[in-house]
Short mmCIF file of C-alpha atoms in Angstrom, two decimals:
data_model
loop_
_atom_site.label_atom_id
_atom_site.label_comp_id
_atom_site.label_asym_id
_atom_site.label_seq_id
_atom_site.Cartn_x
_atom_site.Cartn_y
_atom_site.Cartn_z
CA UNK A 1 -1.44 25.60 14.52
CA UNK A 2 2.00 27.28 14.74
CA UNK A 3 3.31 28.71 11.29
CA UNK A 4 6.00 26.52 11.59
CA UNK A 5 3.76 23.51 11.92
CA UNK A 6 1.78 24.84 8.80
CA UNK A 7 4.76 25.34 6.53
CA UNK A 8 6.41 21.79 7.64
CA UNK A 9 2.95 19.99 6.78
CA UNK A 10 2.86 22.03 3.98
CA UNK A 11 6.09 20.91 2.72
CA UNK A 12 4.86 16.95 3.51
CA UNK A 13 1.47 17.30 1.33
CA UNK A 14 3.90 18.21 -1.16
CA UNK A 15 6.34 15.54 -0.68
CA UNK A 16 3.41 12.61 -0.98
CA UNK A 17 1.57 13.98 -3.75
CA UNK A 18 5.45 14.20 -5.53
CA UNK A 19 5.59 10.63 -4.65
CA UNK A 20 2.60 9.31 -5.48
CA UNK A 21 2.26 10.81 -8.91
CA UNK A 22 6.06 10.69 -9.47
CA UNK A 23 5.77 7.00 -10.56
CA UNK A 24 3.71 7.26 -13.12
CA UNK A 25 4.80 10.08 -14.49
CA UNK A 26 8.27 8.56 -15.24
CA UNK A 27 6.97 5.48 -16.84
CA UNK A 28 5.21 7.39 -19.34
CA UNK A 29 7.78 9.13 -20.16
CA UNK A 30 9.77 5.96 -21.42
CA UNK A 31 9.87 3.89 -24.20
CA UNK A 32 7.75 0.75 -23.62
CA UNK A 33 10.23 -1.92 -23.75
CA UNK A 34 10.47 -5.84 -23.02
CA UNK A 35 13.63 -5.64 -21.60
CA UNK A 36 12.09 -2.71 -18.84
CA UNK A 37 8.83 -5.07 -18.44
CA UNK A 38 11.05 -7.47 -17.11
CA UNK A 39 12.07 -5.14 -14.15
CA UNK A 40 8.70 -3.89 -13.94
CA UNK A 41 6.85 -7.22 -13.46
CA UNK A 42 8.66 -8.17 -11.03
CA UNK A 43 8.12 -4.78 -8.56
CA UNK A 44 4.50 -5.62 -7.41
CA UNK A 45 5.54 -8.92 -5.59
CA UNK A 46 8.85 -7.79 -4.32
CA UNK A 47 7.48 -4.38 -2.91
CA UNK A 48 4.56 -6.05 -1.43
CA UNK A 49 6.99 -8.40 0.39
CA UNK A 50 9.75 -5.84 1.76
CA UNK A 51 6.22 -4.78 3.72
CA UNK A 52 4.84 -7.55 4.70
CA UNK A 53 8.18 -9.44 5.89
CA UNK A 54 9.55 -7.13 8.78
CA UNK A 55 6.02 -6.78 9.69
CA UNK A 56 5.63 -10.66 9.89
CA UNK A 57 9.34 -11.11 11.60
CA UNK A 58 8.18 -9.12 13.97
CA UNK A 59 5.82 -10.91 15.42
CA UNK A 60 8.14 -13.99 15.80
CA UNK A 61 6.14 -17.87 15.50
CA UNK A 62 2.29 -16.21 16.03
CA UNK A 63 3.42 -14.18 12.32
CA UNK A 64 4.81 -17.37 10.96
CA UNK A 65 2.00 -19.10 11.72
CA UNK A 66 -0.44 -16.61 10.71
CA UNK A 67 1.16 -16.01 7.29
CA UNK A 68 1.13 -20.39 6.63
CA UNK A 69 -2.65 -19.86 7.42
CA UNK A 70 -3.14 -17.55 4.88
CA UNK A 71 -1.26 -18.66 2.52
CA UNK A 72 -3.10 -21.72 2.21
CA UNK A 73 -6.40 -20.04 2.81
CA UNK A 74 -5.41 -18.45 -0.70
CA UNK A 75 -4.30 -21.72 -2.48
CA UNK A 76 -7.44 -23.65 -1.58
CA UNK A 77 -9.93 -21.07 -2.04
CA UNK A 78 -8.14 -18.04 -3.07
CA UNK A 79 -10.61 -15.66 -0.93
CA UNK A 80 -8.57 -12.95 0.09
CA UNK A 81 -11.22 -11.50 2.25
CA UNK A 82 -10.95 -15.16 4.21
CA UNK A 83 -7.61 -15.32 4.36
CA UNK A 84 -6.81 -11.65 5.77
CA UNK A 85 -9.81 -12.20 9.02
CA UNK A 86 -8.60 -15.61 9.58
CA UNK A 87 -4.63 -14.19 9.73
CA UNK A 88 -5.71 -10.92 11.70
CA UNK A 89 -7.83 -13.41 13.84
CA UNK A 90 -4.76 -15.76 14.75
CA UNK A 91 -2.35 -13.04 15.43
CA UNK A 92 -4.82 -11.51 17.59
CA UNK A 93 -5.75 -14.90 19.37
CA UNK A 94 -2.25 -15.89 19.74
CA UNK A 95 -1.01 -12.76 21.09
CA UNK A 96 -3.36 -12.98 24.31
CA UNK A 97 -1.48 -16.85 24.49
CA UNK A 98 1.71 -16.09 23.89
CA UNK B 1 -8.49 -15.04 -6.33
CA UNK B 2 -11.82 -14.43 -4.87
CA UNK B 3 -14.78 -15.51 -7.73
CA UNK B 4 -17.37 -12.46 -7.69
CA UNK B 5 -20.65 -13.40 -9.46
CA UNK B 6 -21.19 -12.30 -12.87
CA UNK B 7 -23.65 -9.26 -11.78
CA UNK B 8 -23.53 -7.78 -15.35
CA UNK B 9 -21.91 -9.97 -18.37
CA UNK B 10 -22.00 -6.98 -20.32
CA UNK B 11 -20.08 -4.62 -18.26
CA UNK B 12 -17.77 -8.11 -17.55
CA UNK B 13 -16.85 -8.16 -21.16
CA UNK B 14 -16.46 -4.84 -21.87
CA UNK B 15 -13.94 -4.80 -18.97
CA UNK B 16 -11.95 -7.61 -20.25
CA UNK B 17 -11.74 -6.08 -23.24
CA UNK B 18 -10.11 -3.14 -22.08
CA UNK B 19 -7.01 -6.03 -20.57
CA UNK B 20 -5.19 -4.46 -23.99
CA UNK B 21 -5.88 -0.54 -23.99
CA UNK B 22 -6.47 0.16 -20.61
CA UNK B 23 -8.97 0.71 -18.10
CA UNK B 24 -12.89 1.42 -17.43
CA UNK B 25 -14.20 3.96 -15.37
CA UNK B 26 -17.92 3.28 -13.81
CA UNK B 27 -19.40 4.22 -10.79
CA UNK B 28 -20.08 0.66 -10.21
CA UNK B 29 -16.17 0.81 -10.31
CA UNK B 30 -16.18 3.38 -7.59
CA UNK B 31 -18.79 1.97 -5.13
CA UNK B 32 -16.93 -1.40 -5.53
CA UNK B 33 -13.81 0.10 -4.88
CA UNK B 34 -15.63 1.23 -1.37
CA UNK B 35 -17.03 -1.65 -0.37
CA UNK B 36 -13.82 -4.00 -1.12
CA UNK B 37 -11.57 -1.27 1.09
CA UNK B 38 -13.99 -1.73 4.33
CA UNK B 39 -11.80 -3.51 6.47
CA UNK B 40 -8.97 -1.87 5.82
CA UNK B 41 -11.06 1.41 6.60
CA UNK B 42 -11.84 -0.18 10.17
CA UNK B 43 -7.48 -0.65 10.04
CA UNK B 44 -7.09 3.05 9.20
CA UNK B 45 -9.72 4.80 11.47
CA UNK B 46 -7.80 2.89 14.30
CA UNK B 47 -4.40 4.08 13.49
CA UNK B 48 -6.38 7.80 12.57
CA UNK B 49 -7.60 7.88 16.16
CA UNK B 50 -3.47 7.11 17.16
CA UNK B 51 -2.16 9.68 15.34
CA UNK B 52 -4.85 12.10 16.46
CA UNK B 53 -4.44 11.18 19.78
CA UNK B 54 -0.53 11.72 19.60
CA UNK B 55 -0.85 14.93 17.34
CA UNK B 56 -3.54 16.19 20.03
CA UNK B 57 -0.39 15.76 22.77
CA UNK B 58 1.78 17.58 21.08
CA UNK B 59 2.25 21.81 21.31
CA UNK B 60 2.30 23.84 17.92
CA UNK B 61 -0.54 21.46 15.86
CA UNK B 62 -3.35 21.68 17.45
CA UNK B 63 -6.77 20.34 15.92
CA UNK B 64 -7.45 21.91 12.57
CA UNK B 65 -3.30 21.43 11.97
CA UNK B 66 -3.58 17.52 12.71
CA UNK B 67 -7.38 17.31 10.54
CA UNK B 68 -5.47 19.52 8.07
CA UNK B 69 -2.79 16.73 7.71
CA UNK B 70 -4.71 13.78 7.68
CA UNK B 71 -6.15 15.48 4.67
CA UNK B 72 -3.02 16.35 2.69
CA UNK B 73 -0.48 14.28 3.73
CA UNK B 74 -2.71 11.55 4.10
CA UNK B 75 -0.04 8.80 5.04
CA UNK B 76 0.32 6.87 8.09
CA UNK B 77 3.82 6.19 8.35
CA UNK B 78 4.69 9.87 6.92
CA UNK B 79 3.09 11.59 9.70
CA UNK B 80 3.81 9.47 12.45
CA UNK B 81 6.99 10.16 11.53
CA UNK B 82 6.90 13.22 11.11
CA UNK B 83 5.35 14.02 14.81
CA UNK B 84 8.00 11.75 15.96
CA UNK B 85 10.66 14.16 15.03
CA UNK B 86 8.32 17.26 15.18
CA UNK B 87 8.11 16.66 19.01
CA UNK B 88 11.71 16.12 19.14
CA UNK B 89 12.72 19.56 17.67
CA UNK B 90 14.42 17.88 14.64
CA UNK B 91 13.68 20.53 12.41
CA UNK B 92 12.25 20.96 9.04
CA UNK B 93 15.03 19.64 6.48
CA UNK B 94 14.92 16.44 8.58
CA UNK B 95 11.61 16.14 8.79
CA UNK B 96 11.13 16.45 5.14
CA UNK B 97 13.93 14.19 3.93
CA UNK B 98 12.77 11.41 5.99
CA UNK B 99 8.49 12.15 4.51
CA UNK B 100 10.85 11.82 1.29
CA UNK B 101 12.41 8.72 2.35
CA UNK B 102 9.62 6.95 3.80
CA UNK B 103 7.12 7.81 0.57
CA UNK B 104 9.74 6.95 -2.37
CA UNK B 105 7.94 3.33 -2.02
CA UNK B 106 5.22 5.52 -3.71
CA UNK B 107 7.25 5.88 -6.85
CA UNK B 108 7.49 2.45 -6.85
CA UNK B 109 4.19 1.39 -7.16
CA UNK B 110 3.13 3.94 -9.14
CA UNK B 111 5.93 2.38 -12.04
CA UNK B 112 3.36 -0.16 -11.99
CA UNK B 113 0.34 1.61 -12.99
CA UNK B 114 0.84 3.18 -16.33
CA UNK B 115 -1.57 0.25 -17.90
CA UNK B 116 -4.23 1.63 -15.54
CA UNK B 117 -4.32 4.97 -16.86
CA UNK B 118 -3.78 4.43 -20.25
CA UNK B 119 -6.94 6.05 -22.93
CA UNK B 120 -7.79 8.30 -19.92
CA UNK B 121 -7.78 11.83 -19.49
CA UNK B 122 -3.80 13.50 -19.06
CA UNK B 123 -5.40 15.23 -15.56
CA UNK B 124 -6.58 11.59 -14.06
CA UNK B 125 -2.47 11.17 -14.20
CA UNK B 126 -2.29 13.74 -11.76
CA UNK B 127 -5.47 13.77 -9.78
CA UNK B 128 -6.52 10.08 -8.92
CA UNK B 129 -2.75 8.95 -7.30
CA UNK B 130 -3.35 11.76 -4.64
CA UNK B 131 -5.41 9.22 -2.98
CA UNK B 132 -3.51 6.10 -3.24
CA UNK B 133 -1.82 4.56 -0.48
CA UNK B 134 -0.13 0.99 0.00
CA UNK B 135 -3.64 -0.55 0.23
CA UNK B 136 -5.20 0.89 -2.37
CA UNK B 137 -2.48 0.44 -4.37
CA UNK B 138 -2.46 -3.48 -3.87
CA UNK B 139 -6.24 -3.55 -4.06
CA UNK B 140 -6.58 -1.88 -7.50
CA UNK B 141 -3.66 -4.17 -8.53
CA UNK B 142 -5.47 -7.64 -7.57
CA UNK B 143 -8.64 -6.31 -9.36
CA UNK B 144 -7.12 -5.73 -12.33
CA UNK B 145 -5.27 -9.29 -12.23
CA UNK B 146 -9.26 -10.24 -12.38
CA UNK B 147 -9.33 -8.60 -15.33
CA UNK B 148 -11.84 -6.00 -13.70
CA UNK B 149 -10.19 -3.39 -15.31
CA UNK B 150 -12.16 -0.28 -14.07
CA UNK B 151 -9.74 2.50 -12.64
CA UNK B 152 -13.33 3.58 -10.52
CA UNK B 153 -11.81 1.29 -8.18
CA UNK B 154 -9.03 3.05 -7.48
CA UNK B 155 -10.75 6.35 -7.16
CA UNK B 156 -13.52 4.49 -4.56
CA UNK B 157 -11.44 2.76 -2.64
CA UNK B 158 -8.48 5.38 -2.16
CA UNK B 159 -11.67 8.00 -1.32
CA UNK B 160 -12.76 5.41 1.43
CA UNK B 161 -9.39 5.48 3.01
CA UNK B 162 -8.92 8.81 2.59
CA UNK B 163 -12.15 9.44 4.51
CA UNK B 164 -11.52 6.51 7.09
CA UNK B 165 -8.50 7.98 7.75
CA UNK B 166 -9.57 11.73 8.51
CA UNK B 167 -12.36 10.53 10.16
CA UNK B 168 -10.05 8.46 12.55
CA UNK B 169 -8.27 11.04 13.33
CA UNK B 170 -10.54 13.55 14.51
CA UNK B 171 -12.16 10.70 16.51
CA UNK B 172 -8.58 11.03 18.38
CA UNK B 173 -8.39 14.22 19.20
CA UNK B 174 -11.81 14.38 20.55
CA UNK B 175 -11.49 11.09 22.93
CA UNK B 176 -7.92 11.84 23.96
CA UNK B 177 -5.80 9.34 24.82
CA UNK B 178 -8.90 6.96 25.76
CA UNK B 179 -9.02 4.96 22.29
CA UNK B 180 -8.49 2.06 21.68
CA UNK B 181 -5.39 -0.20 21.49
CA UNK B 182 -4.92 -1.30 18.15
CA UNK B 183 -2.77 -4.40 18.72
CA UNK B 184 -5.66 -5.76 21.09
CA UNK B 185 -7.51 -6.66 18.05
CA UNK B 186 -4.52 -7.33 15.68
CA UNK B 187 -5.66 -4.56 13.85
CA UNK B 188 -2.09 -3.52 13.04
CA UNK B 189 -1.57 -7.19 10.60
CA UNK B 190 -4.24 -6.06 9.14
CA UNK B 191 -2.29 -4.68 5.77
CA UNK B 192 0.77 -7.42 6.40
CA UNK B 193 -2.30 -9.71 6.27
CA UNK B 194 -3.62 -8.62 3.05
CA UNK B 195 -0.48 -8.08 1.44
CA UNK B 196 0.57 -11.84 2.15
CA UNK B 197 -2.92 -12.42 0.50
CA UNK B 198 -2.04 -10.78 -2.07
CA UNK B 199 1.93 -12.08 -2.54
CA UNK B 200 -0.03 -16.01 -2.31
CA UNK B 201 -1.95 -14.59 -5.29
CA UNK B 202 0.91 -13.66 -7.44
CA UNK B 203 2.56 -17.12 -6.59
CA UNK B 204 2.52 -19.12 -10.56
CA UNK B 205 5.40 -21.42 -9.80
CA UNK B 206 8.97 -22.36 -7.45
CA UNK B 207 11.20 -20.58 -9.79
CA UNK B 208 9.47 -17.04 -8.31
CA UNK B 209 10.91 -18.23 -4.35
CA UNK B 210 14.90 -17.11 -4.41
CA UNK B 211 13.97 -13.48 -5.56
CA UNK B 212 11.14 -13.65 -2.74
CA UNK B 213 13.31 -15.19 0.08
CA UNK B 214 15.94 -12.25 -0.85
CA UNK B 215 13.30 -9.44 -1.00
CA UNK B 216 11.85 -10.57 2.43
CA UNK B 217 15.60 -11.38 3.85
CA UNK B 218 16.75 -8.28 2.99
CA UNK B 219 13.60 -6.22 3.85
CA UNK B 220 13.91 -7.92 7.54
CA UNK B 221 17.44 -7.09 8.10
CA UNK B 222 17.15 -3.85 7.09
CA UNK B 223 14.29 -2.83 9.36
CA UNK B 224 16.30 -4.45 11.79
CA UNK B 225 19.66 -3.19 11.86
CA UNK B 226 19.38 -0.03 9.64
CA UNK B 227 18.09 3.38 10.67
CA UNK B 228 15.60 5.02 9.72
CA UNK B 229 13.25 3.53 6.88
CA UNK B 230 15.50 2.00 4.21
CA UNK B 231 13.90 -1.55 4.05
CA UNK B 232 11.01 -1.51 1.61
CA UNK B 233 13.40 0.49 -0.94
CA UNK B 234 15.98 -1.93 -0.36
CA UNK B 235 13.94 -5.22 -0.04
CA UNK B 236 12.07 -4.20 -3.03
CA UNK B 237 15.62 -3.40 -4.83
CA UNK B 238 17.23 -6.29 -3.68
CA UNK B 239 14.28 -8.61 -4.24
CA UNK B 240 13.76 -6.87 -8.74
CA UNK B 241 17.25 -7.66 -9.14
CA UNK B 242 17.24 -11.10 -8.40
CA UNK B 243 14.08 -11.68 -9.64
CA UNK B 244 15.52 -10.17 -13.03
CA UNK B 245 19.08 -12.44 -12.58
CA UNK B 246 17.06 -15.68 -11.91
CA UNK B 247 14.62 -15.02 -14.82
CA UNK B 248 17.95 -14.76 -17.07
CA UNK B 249 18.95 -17.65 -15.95
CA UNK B 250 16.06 -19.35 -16.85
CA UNK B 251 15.87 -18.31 -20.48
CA UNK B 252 19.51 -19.39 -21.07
CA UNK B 253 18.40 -22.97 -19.64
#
């Protein structure tokens, strides 16, 4: 490991651990308010979508298909455990078709 | 959501009454939280044995630098990244602003958690998120939905991917570039997967689908046409704001 390596990765721990505790530590240090609940509630859906959407437009029809699948995998039964093999399951199926 | 069978009604209650103050913490919490991250531990030793593989290629890292990272870094897209432009001679500053840019998502989710850590210990704050990542993070989240509120979870399950993670990547530097392919298996849907799980979960009615459509819309043409990693800031962004505007709308009505 090269110094320059060392002080780079160095410089990354410290970056993530910034960003991972940075959230929280701004939240409680504001007021809690209705008005900010409103933005907040709406931040677990919306981030979990801008990862899961390129990552399903990227795999054209087979992620289409796969994401239908699980999304009625959840309404019916709402295992999440089902839902995620049986979408991995298609993609990887599909893939060796298409 | 998935139905768990009442294993202790006691423990049950005394979780759902924490819904208002905050969070448990039980080692039950914790070994649940280990068990429930499993397959996305199988997801991460994959990618680990990638990244170890591609850190192994590379001059200046070497073994204990790329074990040393998996460690404190700890981030998938981060260091893949960062080799990226590490074996391209980018230099430092860029390498660091774009670790910055690709972990502000981080901030995000962690806006979310302040009901987690409520009644706990003020070190917990700044301990336990060293371990989360995108998974945990959404794991811990639909758990708590369940009203199992027991922040053990979090610790567990972020350990477990932590471990899976290290342990994945040392398994690539030893086998060299013989590992696996990880799209073979569809091992790399594995979190869009779960996080469409999840997103199905949080689904209560049609009035939640513009804000979606623009989150995902934007999200897609960012990682399309944009460089570098704008498009979960921007999806997210683009997806709170109209969620906020249509929820407006909707009171007025």
């Amino acid at each position: 490991m090269s110094t320059e390596f060392l002080i780079t990765m160095l410089g990354m721990a410290v970056i993530l651990y910034a960003t991972r505790i940075g959230g929280l530590w701004i939240i409680n240090r504001l007021p809690a308010s209705s008005s900010l609940d409103v933005w907040l509630n709406q931040l677990p859906a919306v981030t979990l979508i801008a990862l899961a959407a390129p990552a399903i437009a990227r795999e054209g029809w087979i992620g289409a298909v796969a994401a239908i699948a699980i999304w009625t995998v959840m309404k019916v039964n709402g295992n999440i455990m089902l839902a995620m093999v049986l979408g991995v399951g298609i993609v990887a199926l599909l893939r060796q078709i298409g | 959501m998935e139905t768990m069978p009442v294993i202790d009604e006691a423990a049950e209650e005394a979780a759902a009454s924490a819904a208002v103050s905050g969070s448990l913490f039980t080692v039950a919490g914790v070994r649940r939280g280990i068990v429930r991250t499993v397959p996305f531990g199988v997801s991460a030793v994959t990618f680990g044995m990638a990244f170890g593989v591609l850190a192994g290629s590379l001059s200046g890292i070497g073994a204990w630098g790329a074990i040393l990272m998996s460690i404190t870094v700890y981030s998938g897209s981060a260091q893949m990244v960062g080799l990226d432009l590490w074996a391209s001679q980018a230099g430092v500053a860029a390498i660091w602003g774009t670790t910055l840019l690709v972990s502000l998502r981080y901030v995000l989710l962690g806006l979310t958690t302040r009901s987690w850590f409520a009644g706990h210990p003020g070190w917990f704050r700044f301990s336990l998120p060293f371990v989360m990542s995108d998974e945990v993070w959404a794991l811990t989240f639909a758990e708590f939905e369940q009203r199992r509120r027991d922040l053990g979870f979090f610790l567990g399950s972020g350990l477990m991917m932590l471990t899976c993670w290290t342990a994945g990547t040392i398994a690539g530097l030893a086998i060299g570039s013989r590992v696996p392919d990880p799209t073979a298996w569809g091992i790399d849907f594995v979190a869009a997967a779960s996080f469409t799980g999840l997103i199905a979960g949080m689904y209560k009615g049609p009035r939640q689908l513009p804000p979606w459509g623009v989150a995902a819309v934007v999200a897609i043409a960012a990682e399309r046409w944009l460089p570098g990693q704008w498009y979960i800031l921007l999806g997210a962004a683009a997806g709170m704001i109209a969620g906020v505007m249509s929820e407006r709308r909707y009171d007025v009505d």
